[in-house]
Amino acid sequence: MTSFDTVVIVDWSGGNDTGKSPRRDAIWACVARLGRAEAPQYLRNRSVAEDWLARLFEAEIAAGRRVLAGFDFPFGYPAGFATALTGQSDPLAVWHWLEDRIEDSPQANNRFDLAGEINRRFGGRGPFWFNGLKRDIDGLPRKKTGYENPFPDRRLAEEQAKGAFSCWQLGGTGAVGSQVMMGLPVLARLRRRFEAAVWPFEPLERQVAFVEIWPSLTLGAAPEDQIKDAWQVREVARTVSTLEPDTLAEMLAVDAPEEGWIFGLGHEDRLRQASAQPPRLTNDCFALPPGVHWTPVQEALALLQERLSPVTGVEHLPVAAATGRLLAEDVTAVRSNPPLPNTAVDGYGFSGGKAAGVHRMPLAEGRAAAGDRPGVVPSGTAVRILTGAVLPEGVDTVVLQEDVTVTDGHIAFHGPIKAGANTRRAGEDVAQGDTALMQGTRIGPAQAALLAAVGLAEVPVRKPLRVAVLSTGAELVEAGQTAAPGLIFDANRPMLLEMVRRFGHEPVDMGRVPDDRKALAERLQAASTTADLILTSGGASAGDEDHVSALLTDAGAMTLWRIAVKPGRPLALGMWAGVPVFGLPGNPVAAMTCALIFGRPAMARLAGGAWRAPQGFKVPAAFQKNKKHGRTEYLRARIREGRAEVFASEGSGRISGLSWAEGLVELPHGAAEIVPGTLVRYIPFASFGL
Ligand code: AMP
Ligand code: MG
């Protein structure tokens, strides 16, 4: 059983209390679920940490959740030590041996004395070394001189994990030895109290399991503005909590009965990959508050925005290959634009502004053109300068060539002219270090230009959102096939596939399925392995043949969203094998409207894009309508002679009206009496990205 609901990662400390304010080298812990980490916890000493862990385990057990708890110190010593110390090769016997002898309080503990005592049993020159106290301890060397270790220096795991420290060293950099001595007694108590299983010594079929981790195995340097230990526990917790049960099972399948092992050792690449994975959505992400009947459109949109988060991975691409993609992070200018002050026009450059009246100045030798290295212009002289040229030293102002006469190696022009005229300041567009573009921005032609201008050759972008499109209904056949009486052509699929493409995502055609639960389940399963989101049309209500909603309800992960909108039927929002499913109404007009109003922003959010309402405009109506209170209505519309006309029939079976229209008129929730000339909100299809 390797599926855990909660991951907690702890960075241990062997030292004394670290004080009230958060600091490094204290104990830090962080909880994560499905790739979402909570804030790291600062635990000032081991007694605080033990209480905090106990409360966490109690709460998780009470909630029926399984917890994987990772600690950053060895659970076992090098081979032979357990038997030599306790008479048993069982590493857990060492846990109990230490638990019986370690005395610990926030101010002091007996770890150095106990290490000396152990050493004396083995001749008094090792295995432990580094006495951190002022007084000498019999048998515990201060330095490695005279040190002799009767046991291997490292475990097999440490031989393989480059840079890992030995568990015999009690102080200095990487004082892992102290962490083990002061950590195992705490874990021994927690293990007993919560019947926890210890990896890799015991089967993990318990509600709480302990694993040994080592953050440096896969993590690079922490960002400068963060406490390293806090950042590390958060990163590891987040990463481990995104692992699929199968992957986790593979990583946990190790054989190290005495020494223990470091979780993830040998799987570093997969861990690094997992750390780039976004959090997964939970099965209850579409649940609605109980008792809600008809949710207003704005509320439904706010819920979607809150519940959904990016599900696509991140990759780094050259700018030219990144167009059409969404930026995964804010990007910072590596160079200012312009990098140096330069001239905006062709003309003559000199120093300082000039008052009204005629000015005559000698012309310096040569000229300054775009691409030239900046030269020097003696004071009181002017230089010929061409658009884009960096201002030479001694030049801060440029006069337009059209305003100048040149004779006898002199220029003449009429003032006044302001200092700095016709020049561009360095960084006046974007300064080095400024955020050039924000996360979630789609990289179009303009953004590609900006990225290049500020020196960004490669950018972090989201992988494309793969959207599976599936039509359901026994009545559907493919256009081009012969349609028996009673059958109709599948109109939704070509429409939805193209909408997905125009929204900037990757459509995946999953074909059609009849109203058959088994076939539908198989197709959803197939879609869930190739797509990040499944769009179905048809069968989404609560009728006899509404199999999409029936299946998702059976899978225990669906909510029928009854949204106060016309055209529209309930939306079936659910999860299939961890992949969100948007069950759109079958009716093409309703399917398109729902895909525009709800599907488009939801897809943007899942893809890692910005959440943006489509830009609409108030225009006078060319129609008349009495609208009732209680739902938002979308009318197929277009602008003619500055006024919004609407399609003659509101009938939702009228597919021709969709192509007649060039946009939608949105009539808000309340009642309205619309007559020709009343201002209404018109949203062109282009505003939706169509
Ligand atoms: P349903 O939501 O399955 O009850 O379907 C509502 C209406 O939409 C019915 O008249 C269906 O025949 C029609 N419909 C469902 N799917 C499609 C489709 N892919 N293309 C055209 N019409 C459809
Ligand atoms: Mg149907």
XYZ file of C-alpha atoms and ligand atoms in Angstrom:
714
model
C 0.000 0.000 0.000
C 1.922 3.010 -1.176
C -0.638 5.709 -1.498
C -0.221 8.401 1.106
C -2.533 11.362 1.546
C -0.147 13.549 3.467
C 3.591 14.001 3.286
C 5.545 15.691 6.062
C 9.246 16.354 5.670
C 11.429 17.225 8.635
C 14.898 18.748 8.648
C 16.290 17.609 11.990
C 18.810 19.228 14.304
C 21.087 17.701 16.902
C 21.783 20.938 18.767
C 20.046 22.880 21.523
C 17.092 25.281 21.440
C 17.490 27.839 18.621
C 15.318 30.624 20.087
C 12.027 32.226 19.304
C 12.656 33.688 15.873
C 12.939 31.389 12.859
C 16.531 30.642 11.933
C 18.547 28.137 9.997
C 19.930 24.959 11.531
C 16.805 24.634 13.631
C 14.241 21.909 13.040
C 12.020 22.743 10.083
C 9.017 20.751 8.902
C 6.560 21.069 6.054
C 3.297 19.339 5.187
C 2.151 18.766 1.590
C -0.752 17.037 -0.086
C -1.047 16.297 -3.833
C 1.750 18.666 -4.695
C 0.488 21.531 -2.581
C 2.731 22.473 0.317
C 1.714 24.366 3.424
C 3.978 26.975 5.012
C 7.163 25.484 6.519
C 7.042 25.229 10.325
C 9.819 26.503 12.536
C 10.347 24.114 15.457
C 12.823 25.610 17.912
C 13.795 22.415 19.734
C 13.179 18.667 19.712
C 10.546 18.733 22.395
C 8.490 21.274 20.377
C 9.076 19.150 17.266
C 7.954 15.935 18.952
C 4.733 17.586 20.153
C 4.063 19.104 16.774
C 4.568 15.777 14.985
C 2.380 13.964 17.524
C -0.436 16.457 16.997
C -0.079 16.165 13.226
C -0.197 12.344 13.322
C -3.201 12.409 15.661
C -5.109 14.741 13.364
C -4.252 12.793 10.217
C -5.165 9.453 11.784
C -8.458 10.902 13.026
C -9.199 12.150 9.504
C -8.437 8.717 8.064
C -5.418 9.962 6.128
C -2.156 8.067 5.648
C 1.018 9.984 6.413
C 4.484 9.550 4.981
C 6.966 11.290 7.296
C 10.474 11.920 5.978
C 13.441 12.727 8.242
C 16.862 13.860 7.064
C 19.082 11.528 9.087
C 20.095 7.872 8.789
C 17.754 5.302 10.325
C 20.582 2.742 10.559
C 24.349 2.659 11.180
C 26.982 0.993 8.960
C 26.902 -2.825 8.927
C 28.011 -4.589 12.096
C 27.339 -1.744 14.523
C 23.842 -2.842 15.587
C 25.037 -6.329 16.504
C 28.172 -5.064 18.247
C 26.157 -2.580 20.330
C 22.956 -4.498 21.087
C 23.630 -8.121 20.223
C 20.999 -7.919 17.464
C 21.397 -6.976 13.822
C 17.990 -5.268 13.958
C 18.517 -1.510 13.494
C 15.410 -0.832 15.569
C 17.239 -2.381 18.522
C 19.698 0.539 18.217
C 16.724 2.941 18.262
C 15.616 1.510 21.606
C 19.156 1.321 22.980
C 19.588 5.039 22.303
C 16.096 5.878 23.538
C 16.936 4.260 26.909
C 20.143 6.270 27.339
C 19.776 9.664 25.661
C 18.866 12.497 28.038
C 17.578 15.536 26.242
C 16.298 18.960 27.244
C 16.125 22.173 25.189
C 19.254 23.479 26.967
C 21.493 20.419 27.215
C 21.854 16.747 26.328
C 24.292 13.900 26.926
C 25.138 12.967 23.354
C 28.911 13.526 23.585
C 29.152 11.561 26.844
C 27.128 8.698 25.411
C 29.307 8.650 22.283
C 32.378 8.441 24.538
C 30.777 5.575 26.429
C 30.076 3.701 23.190
C 33.617 4.320 21.962
C 35.085 2.955 25.219
C 33.289 -0.325 24.546
C 35.236 -0.600 21.288
C 38.714 0.426 22.408
C 38.171 4.167 22.931
C 39.331 5.551 19.534
C 36.097 5.419 17.561
C 33.663 4.958 15.856
C 32.400 8.408 17.002
C 34.534 11.532 16.847
C 34.307 15.310 17.391
C 33.780 16.397 20.970
C 31.804 19.635 20.820
C 32.223 20.399 24.544
C 34.965 22.316 26.418
C 35.725 19.437 28.771
C 37.466 16.290 27.576
C 35.489 13.090 27.299
C 37.278 9.828 27.801
C 37.299 7.828 24.567
C 35.882 10.586 22.316
C 38.559 12.099 20.018
C 38.262 15.820 19.218
C 39.884 15.443 15.831
C 40.564 12.607 13.462
C 44.145 12.226 14.758
C 44.394 8.951 16.638
C 40.912 8.049 15.447
C 40.249 4.408 14.647
C 36.906 3.125 13.449
C 36.128 -0.552 14.058
C 33.166 -0.222 11.640
C 32.843 0.965 8.035
C 33.009 4.768 7.751
C 29.933 4.945 5.574
C 26.836 2.981 4.748
C 26.347 1.640 1.222
C 23.826 4.418 0.656
C 26.417 7.071 1.548
C 28.949 5.522 -0.819
C 26.401 6.104 -3.556
C 25.105 9.517 -2.437
C 27.889 11.953 -3.323
C 28.509 14.482 -0.584
C 26.585 12.683 2.174
C 28.226 12.891 5.598
C 29.212 10.034 7.874
C 27.019 9.256 10.854
C 30.070 9.024 13.136
C 30.892 12.740 13.039
C 29.188 14.558 15.919
C 30.047 18.179 15.170
C 31.239 20.661 12.564
C 29.783 20.905 9.075
C 27.421 18.026 8.426
C 27.174 16.877 12.027
C 24.959 14.010 11.005
C 26.138 11.918 13.953
C 24.438 14.209 16.450
C 21.222 14.287 14.448
C 21.001 10.500 14.470
C 21.687 10.207 18.193
C 19.202 12.929 19.065
C 16.668 11.960 16.402
C 16.268 8.204 16.773
C 14.991 8.361 20.397
C 12.233 10.786 19.311
C 11.307 8.581 16.353
C 11.335 5.495 18.604
C 8.733 7.116 20.871
C 6.570 8.353 17.985
C 6.795 4.962 16.289
C 5.446 3.211 19.370
C 2.747 5.762 20.041
C 1.371 5.846 16.479
C 2.293 2.287 15.464
C 4.329 3.750 12.657
C 6.210 1.604 10.150
C 9.883 2.339 9.522
C 11.278 2.150 6.005
C 12.981 0.063 4.722
C 12.936 -2.267 7.741
C 9.198 -2.886 7.961
C 6.303 -3.234 5.514
C 4.657 0.177 5.215
C 1.106 -1.074 5.703
C 0.398 1.310 8.541
C -1.263 4.645 8.723
C 2.000 6.423 9.528
C 5.296 5.543 7.872
C 8.786 6.972 8.436
C 11.312 7.275 5.613
C 14.862 8.557 5.539
C 15.384 11.432 3.139
C 18.288 13.674 2.168
C 17.244 16.965 0.517
C 20.640 17.571 -1.098
C 20.135 14.410 -3.146
C 18.196 16.359 -5.762
C 17.916 19.977 -4.639
C 20.270 22.718 -5.782
C 20.972 25.920 -3.882
C 18.068 27.617 -2.115
C 16.935 31.048 -3.353
C 18.950 33.728 -1.583
C 16.005 35.301 0.178
C 14.930 32.075 1.885
C 16.117 30.042 4.849
C 17.706 27.000 3.270
C 16.233 24.387 5.630
C 12.730 25.869 5.303
C 12.949 25.947 1.537
C 14.303 22.403 1.369
C 11.588 20.779 3.465
C 8.956 22.554 1.419
C 10.466 21.477 -1.909
C 10.908 17.867 -0.839
C 7.416 17.668 0.688
C 5.850 19.140 -2.420
C 7.783 16.822 -4.719
C 7.179 13.599 -2.799
C 3.476 14.421 -2.523
C 3.145 14.626 -6.327
C 4.490 11.078 -6.842
C 1.987 8.586 -8.184
C 1.542 5.501 -5.959
C 3.288 3.272 -8.533
C 6.323 5.530 -8.751
C 6.471 5.797 -5.000
C 6.264 2.016 -4.691
C 9.206 1.605 -7.072
C 11.279 4.122 -5.163
C 10.479 2.428 -1.864
C 11.363 -1.052 -3.113
C 14.884 -1.375 -1.679
C 16.644 -4.063 0.274
C 18.802 -2.612 3.057
C 17.808 -4.600 6.136
C 20.444 -3.313 8.512
C 21.846 0.002 7.333
C 18.724 1.578 5.892
C 18.667 3.617 2.703
C 18.093 7.148 1.434
C 14.696 7.591 -0.205
C 15.037 8.403 -3.901
C 18.673 7.297 -4.183
C 19.048 5.894 -7.702
C 15.858 7.713 -8.787
C 17.235 11.252 -8.754
C 16.099 12.081 -12.292
C 12.548 11.010 -11.599
C 12.507 13.071 -8.433
C 13.790 16.116 -10.298
C 11.124 15.559 -12.927
C 8.478 15.255 -10.240
C 9.593 18.493 -8.641
C 8.789 20.272 -11.914
C 5.285 18.798 -11.830
C 2.418 21.041 -10.819
C 0.081 19.973 -8.010
C -2.622 17.481 -8.918
C -6.313 18.313 -8.640
C -8.261 16.562 -5.929
C -11.356 14.451 -6.552
C -13.539 16.896 -4.668
C -12.342 19.941 -6.564
C -15.726 20.501 -8.188
C -17.824 19.971 -5.070
C -20.364 22.729 -4.454
C -21.632 23.992 -1.124
C -24.741 21.981 -0.132
C -28.148 23.469 -0.782
C -27.118 25.518 -3.784
C -29.612 25.207 -6.608
C -28.989 27.674 -9.382
C -25.540 29.177 -9.199
C -25.212 32.605 -10.843
C -22.669 32.740 -13.683
C -20.267 35.051 -11.849
C -20.291 32.800 -8.803
C -19.685 29.698 -10.924
C -16.742 31.435 -12.581
C -15.294 32.505 -9.225
C -15.573 28.905 -8.007
C -13.786 27.568 -11.069
C -11.028 30.129 -10.653
C -10.583 29.148 -7.029
C -10.745 25.373 -7.515
C -8.556 24.965 -10.575
C -4.805 25.313 -10.804
C -2.215 24.631 -13.503
C -1.759 20.928 -14.290
C 0.825 21.177 -17.039
C 4.554 20.652 -16.591
C 7.269 23.218 -17.199
C 10.054 23.167 -19.782
C 12.688 25.648 -20.913
C 12.574 26.597 -24.586
C 14.383 29.020 -26.873
C 12.138 32.051 -27.465
C 11.525 31.172 -31.105
C 10.182 27.763 -30.092
C 8.249 29.192 -27.145
C 5.783 31.313 -29.115
C 2.192 30.298 -28.508
C 3.163 29.002 -25.040
C 2.379 30.397 -21.597
C 5.185 31.687 -19.387
C 5.586 29.454 -16.340
C 7.309 32.122 -14.235
C 7.824 35.872 -14.191
C 10.882 36.610 -16.301
C 13.447 39.280 -15.505
C 15.335 41.447 -17.991
C 18.982 40.409 -18.105
C 19.857 43.591 -19.992
C 18.260 47.038 -20.100
C 16.420 48.230 -23.160
C 18.009 50.332 -24.461
C 21.221 49.141 -22.844
C 22.929 52.550 -23.279
C 21.625 56.078 -24.046
C 21.261 56.541 -27.798
C 19.797 58.842 -30.387
C 16.228 58.541 -31.634
C 16.896 60.532 -34.850
C 19.508 61.292 -37.499
C 21.182 64.607 -36.649
C 24.010 66.244 -34.723
C 24.885 65.548 -31.125
C 26.500 67.784 -28.498
C 26.413 68.466 -24.796
C 23.629 70.358 -22.999
C 20.509 72.320 -23.956
C 20.715 75.582 -25.919
C 18.837 78.825 -25.383
C 16.776 80.646 -28.033
C 18.733 82.142 -30.905
C 21.205 80.926 -33.497
C 23.925 78.488 -32.476
C 27.071 77.675 -34.416
C 29.384 74.846 -33.440
C 32.457 73.204 -34.950
C 31.835 69.698 -36.243
C 34.053 66.911 -34.855
C 35.745 64.378 -37.138
C 33.917 61.156 -37.999
C 30.421 60.136 -37.056
C 28.507 57.896 -34.665
C 26.329 55.219 -36.258
C 24.228 52.361 -34.835
C 26.490 49.551 -33.715
C 29.557 51.777 -33.190
C 31.327 51.663 -29.872
C 30.741 55.022 -28.154
C 33.612 57.482 -28.840
C 34.455 60.829 -27.239
C 33.359 64.261 -28.486
C 35.326 67.305 -27.195
C 33.231 69.839 -25.329
C 31.908 72.687 -27.468
C 31.829 70.561 -30.613
C 29.051 68.605 -32.327
C 29.194 65.221 -34.023
C 27.257 63.682 -36.870
C 25.041 60.977 -35.307
C 22.627 58.450 -36.834
C 19.500 56.811 -35.394
C 20.256 54.076 -32.880
C 23.863 55.163 -32.303
C 24.988 55.105 -28.683
C 25.644 58.670 -27.484
C 29.411 59.315 -27.459
C 30.946 60.631 -24.280
C 30.316 64.400 -24.286
C 26.931 64.095 -26.056
C 23.538 64.146 -24.354
C 21.439 66.148 -26.812
C 20.712 65.736 -30.512
C 19.344 68.260 -32.991
C 17.412 66.952 -36.012
C 19.402 67.037 -39.260
C 16.455 68.799 -40.963
C 16.951 71.764 -38.603
C 20.659 72.161 -39.291
C 22.811 73.765 -41.967
C 26.369 72.566 -42.401
C 29.099 74.864 -43.786
C 32.896 75.017 -43.426
C 33.027 72.219 -40.913
C 30.461 73.945 -38.694
C 26.797 73.367 -37.965
C 24.243 76.097 -37.336
C 20.696 75.812 -35.961
C 18.037 77.773 -34.096
C 17.516 77.259 -30.380
C 15.933 76.674 -28.039
C 16.592 72.987 -27.626
C 16.233 71.130 -24.311
C 19.074 69.055 -22.853
C 18.410 65.409 -23.699
C 16.256 66.248 -26.734
C 15.846 63.443 -29.304
C 17.681 60.876 -27.193
C 16.608 57.728 -25.371
C 17.733 57.072 -21.801
C 19.357 53.753 -20.907
C 16.664 51.420 -19.534
C 13.857 53.915 -20.238
C 11.844 51.060 -21.740
C 12.864 48.192 -19.443
C 15.646 48.292 -16.855
C 17.856 45.297 -16.164
C 16.315 43.300 -13.301
C 12.772 44.509 -14.040
C 10.055 41.931 -14.557
C 9.806 41.893 -18.340
C 6.755 39.600 -18.557
C 4.518 37.994 -15.993
C 3.799 34.337 -15.423
C 0.771 33.209 -17.417
C 1.466 35.554 -20.365
C 1.052 33.944 -23.751
C 4.138 34.541 -25.879
C 3.035 36.181 -29.114
C 5.072 38.180 -31.636
C 5.293 41.260 -29.387
C 6.384 39.225 -26.365
C 9.013 37.415 -28.462
C 10.442 40.809 -29.442
C 10.524 42.003 -25.839
C 12.175 38.816 -24.565
C 14.860 39.062 -27.226
C 15.410 42.789 -26.569
C 16.065 42.233 -22.877
C 18.480 39.398 -23.580
C 16.342 36.366 -22.784
C 17.191 33.567 -25.185
C 15.396 30.820 -23.297
C 12.281 30.975 -21.139
C 10.384 28.650 -18.779
C 7.054 27.779 -20.381
C 4.182 25.449 -19.671
C 3.805 22.335 -21.745
C 0.656 22.549 -23.882
C -2.612 21.574 -22.213
C -3.906 18.459 -23.961
C -7.662 18.562 -24.202
C -9.532 15.407 -25.198
C -12.823 15.991 -27.032
C -15.427 13.262 -26.955
C -18.992 13.220 -28.285
C -21.597 11.008 -26.680
C -24.981 9.901 -27.967
C -26.554 6.898 -29.670
C -27.950 9.217 -32.345
C -24.583 10.438 -33.627
C -22.823 9.498 -36.846
C -19.845 11.043 -38.559
C -20.506 13.537 -41.355
C -19.829 11.657 -44.590
C -21.301 8.412 -43.300
C -24.834 7.427 -44.222
C -27.210 8.451 -41.514
C -30.134 6.109 -40.930
C -33.448 7.694 -39.995
C -33.238 8.861 -36.404
C -29.539 9.626 -36.604
C -27.808 13.016 -36.825
C -24.313 14.106 -37.675
C -21.848 14.860 -34.886
C -21.556 18.632 -35.027
C -20.033 19.266 -31.599
C -16.741 17.481 -32.079
C -15.395 19.502 -35.033
C -16.596 22.637 -33.252
C -14.996 21.852 -29.889
C -11.730 20.553 -31.371
C -11.297 23.831 -33.237
C -12.241 25.915 -30.202
C -9.579 24.128 -28.154
C -6.994 24.792 -30.854
C -7.887 28.474 -31.076
C -7.718 28.834 -27.304
C -4.076 27.799 -27.698
C -4.271 24.241 -26.397
C -3.631 20.847 -27.957
C -6.834 19.106 -29.070
C -6.980 15.319 -28.855
C -9.792 13.748 -30.882
C -11.354 10.946 -28.857
C -14.154 10.261 -31.339
C -17.736 9.361 -30.496
C -19.270 6.826 -28.144
C -22.859 5.599 -28.099
C -24.943 5.817 -24.936
C -23.266 2.788 -23.426
C -21.682 2.928 -20.043
C -18.936 0.384 -20.620
C -17.812 1.935 -23.896
C -17.894 5.373 -22.322
C -15.847 4.235 -19.306
C -13.221 2.716 -21.601
C -13.008 5.865 -23.674
C -12.716 8.092 -20.601
C -9.962 5.818 -19.348
C -8.087 6.095 -22.643
C -8.565 9.874 -22.678
C -7.288 10.174 -19.114
C -3.961 8.660 -20.095
C -3.376 11.031 -23.005
C -5.010 14.288 -21.936
C -4.940 16.826 -19.110
C -8.638 17.645 -19.475
C -11.566 15.792 -21.039
C -14.369 17.715 -22.739
C -17.442 15.659 -23.402
C -20.669 16.782 -25.002
C -24.052 15.191 -24.469
C -25.313 12.976 -21.689
C -24.424 15.440 -18.981
C -27.825 15.938 -17.340
C -29.626 13.602 -14.998
C -31.817 11.628 -17.436
C -31.894 7.889 -18.252
C -29.460 8.225 -21.121
C -27.188 10.728 -19.414
C -24.311 8.336 -18.966
C -21.502 10.854 -18.582
C -22.974 12.205 -15.389
C -24.037 8.741 -14.219
C -20.525 7.325 -14.664
C -18.783 10.226 -13.007
C -21.266 10.086 -10.146
C -20.519 6.382 -9.691
C -16.804 7.161 -9.707
C -17.620 9.355 -6.722
C -16.182 12.486 -8.208
C -18.861 14.544 -9.895
C -21.036 17.521 -9.232
C -23.826 18.659 -11.484
C -23.385 22.413 -11.693
C -26.785 23.953 -12.232
C -25.808 27.356 -13.476
C -28.363 30.087 -14.000
C -27.527 30.571 -17.652
C -29.303 30.404 -20.995
C -28.573 28.646 -23.256
C -27.252 25.834 -21.100
C -28.131 22.687 -19.237
C -26.347 21.541 -16.109
C -22.608 21.150 -16.495
C -21.273 17.815 -15.220
C -17.927 18.597 -13.620
C -15.949 15.667 -12.330
C -12.710 13.751 -12.195
C -11.811 10.557 -14.026
C -8.580 8.864 -12.959
C -7.198 12.147 -11.700
C -8.111 14.070 -14.855
C -10.802 16.758 -14.793
C -13.843 16.156 -16.994
C -16.041 18.946 -18.324
C -19.387 17.461 -19.306
C -20.916 19.976 -21.706
C -24.545 19.872 -22.835
C -25.195 18.038 -26.111
C -27.043 20.823 -27.773
C -24.492 22.551 -30.041
C -25.601 26.068 -29.174
C -25.433 25.336 -25.452
C -22.199 23.372 -25.905
C -20.527 26.303 -27.638
C -21.793 28.885 -25.173
C -20.736 26.808 -22.176
C -17.346 26.108 -23.755
C -16.874 29.854 -24.302
C -18.130 31.079 -20.944
C -16.920 28.304 -18.598
C -14.605 26.058 -20.611
C -12.334 28.798 -21.916
C -11.301 30.311 -18.553
C -11.102 26.855 -16.935
C -8.761 25.665 -19.687
C -6.651 28.811 -19.346
C -6.278 28.171 -15.635
C -5.376 24.489 -16.081
C -2.864 25.467 -18.759
C -1.160 27.980 -16.450
C -2.517 31.094 -18.151
C -3.925 34.259 -16.671
C -7.605 34.309 -15.703
C -9.122 37.019 -17.825
C -12.730 37.972 -18.479
C -13.381 38.374 -22.221
C -13.312 42.030 -23.260
C -16.825 43.263 -24.093
C -18.192 46.606 -25.292
C -21.377 48.517 -24.561
C -23.240 49.064 -27.800
C -26.804 50.121 -28.556
C -29.174 47.226 -29.169
C -30.858 46.861 -32.550
C -33.442 44.544 -30.983
C -36.182 44.429 -28.436
C -36.441 41.960 -25.556
C -38.096 41.533 -22.232
C -35.657 39.648 -20.043
C -36.679 37.915 -16.827
C -34.727 38.095 -13.586
C -32.675 35.115 -12.394
C -30.240 34.058 -15.064
C -27.564 35.380 -17.374
C -28.473 35.106 -21.055
C -26.187 34.930 -24.065
C -27.638 35.826 -27.449
C -25.950 35.087 -30.753
C -25.191 38.546 -32.055
C -23.243 40.704 -34.460
C -22.626 44.405 -34.979
C -24.132 46.128 -37.982
C -24.042 49.913 -38.350
C -22.831 50.281 -34.786
C -25.734 48.353 -33.266
C -25.976 44.824 -31.908
C -28.369 42.623 -33.852
C -29.333 39.226 -32.495
C -30.231 36.034 -34.324
C -33.913 35.797 -35.163
C -34.491 32.624 -33.157
C -33.255 31.895 -29.665
C -33.951 28.181 -30.302
C -30.922 26.318 -29.063
C -31.030 23.768 -31.870
C -30.278 26.455 -34.448
C -26.667 25.725 -35.345
C -26.868 28.144 -38.275
C -27.231 30.988 -35.774
C -23.801 30.240 -34.396
C -22.127 30.902 -37.707
C -24.400 33.844 -38.470
C -23.136 35.421 -35.248
C -19.814 37.202 -34.750
C -20.100 37.411 -30.997
C -22.473 37.205 -28.048
C -24.649 39.740 -26.313
C -24.509 39.157 -22.570
C -27.591 40.095 -20.588
C -26.789 40.036 -16.854
C -28.633 38.186 -14.076
C -31.319 40.778 -13.320
C -34.496 41.627 -15.244
C -34.187 44.010 -18.208
C -36.458 45.731 -20.662
C -34.405 46.156 -23.802
C -35.576 48.369 -26.645
C -33.652 49.506 -29.727
C -30.927 51.883 -28.491
C -30.556 50.342 -25.010
C -26.863 49.778 -24.284
C -26.003 46.074 -24.081
C -22.703 44.269 -23.583
C -21.402 42.768 -26.794
C -18.480 40.337 -26.651
C -16.941 39.605 -30.053
C -15.877 35.989 -30.612
C -12.336 37.380 -31.019
C -12.397 38.394 -27.353
C -12.749 34.722 -26.490
C -9.803 33.903 -28.721
C -11.920 32.508 -31.571
P -28.076 15.445 -24.576
O -27.305 16.495 -23.813
O -27.255 14.199 -24.784
O -29.391 15.190 -23.960
O -28.323 16.044 -26.012
C -29.104 17.213 -26.185
C -29.384 17.446 -27.646
O -28.171 17.694 -28.330
C -30.017 16.257 -28.349
O -30.946 16.767 -29.285
C -28.846 15.617 -29.055
O -29.241 14.885 -30.206
C -28.009 16.800 -29.434
N -26.618 16.452 -29.562
C -25.885 15.777 -28.647
N -24.621 15.625 -29.071
C -24.554 16.203 -30.288
C -23.513 16.365 -31.230
N -22.279 15.895 -30.982
N -23.772 17.020 -32.395
C -25.019 17.492 -32.626
N -26.016 17.389 -31.752
C -25.823 16.739 -30.610
Mg -27.528 12.286 -25.460
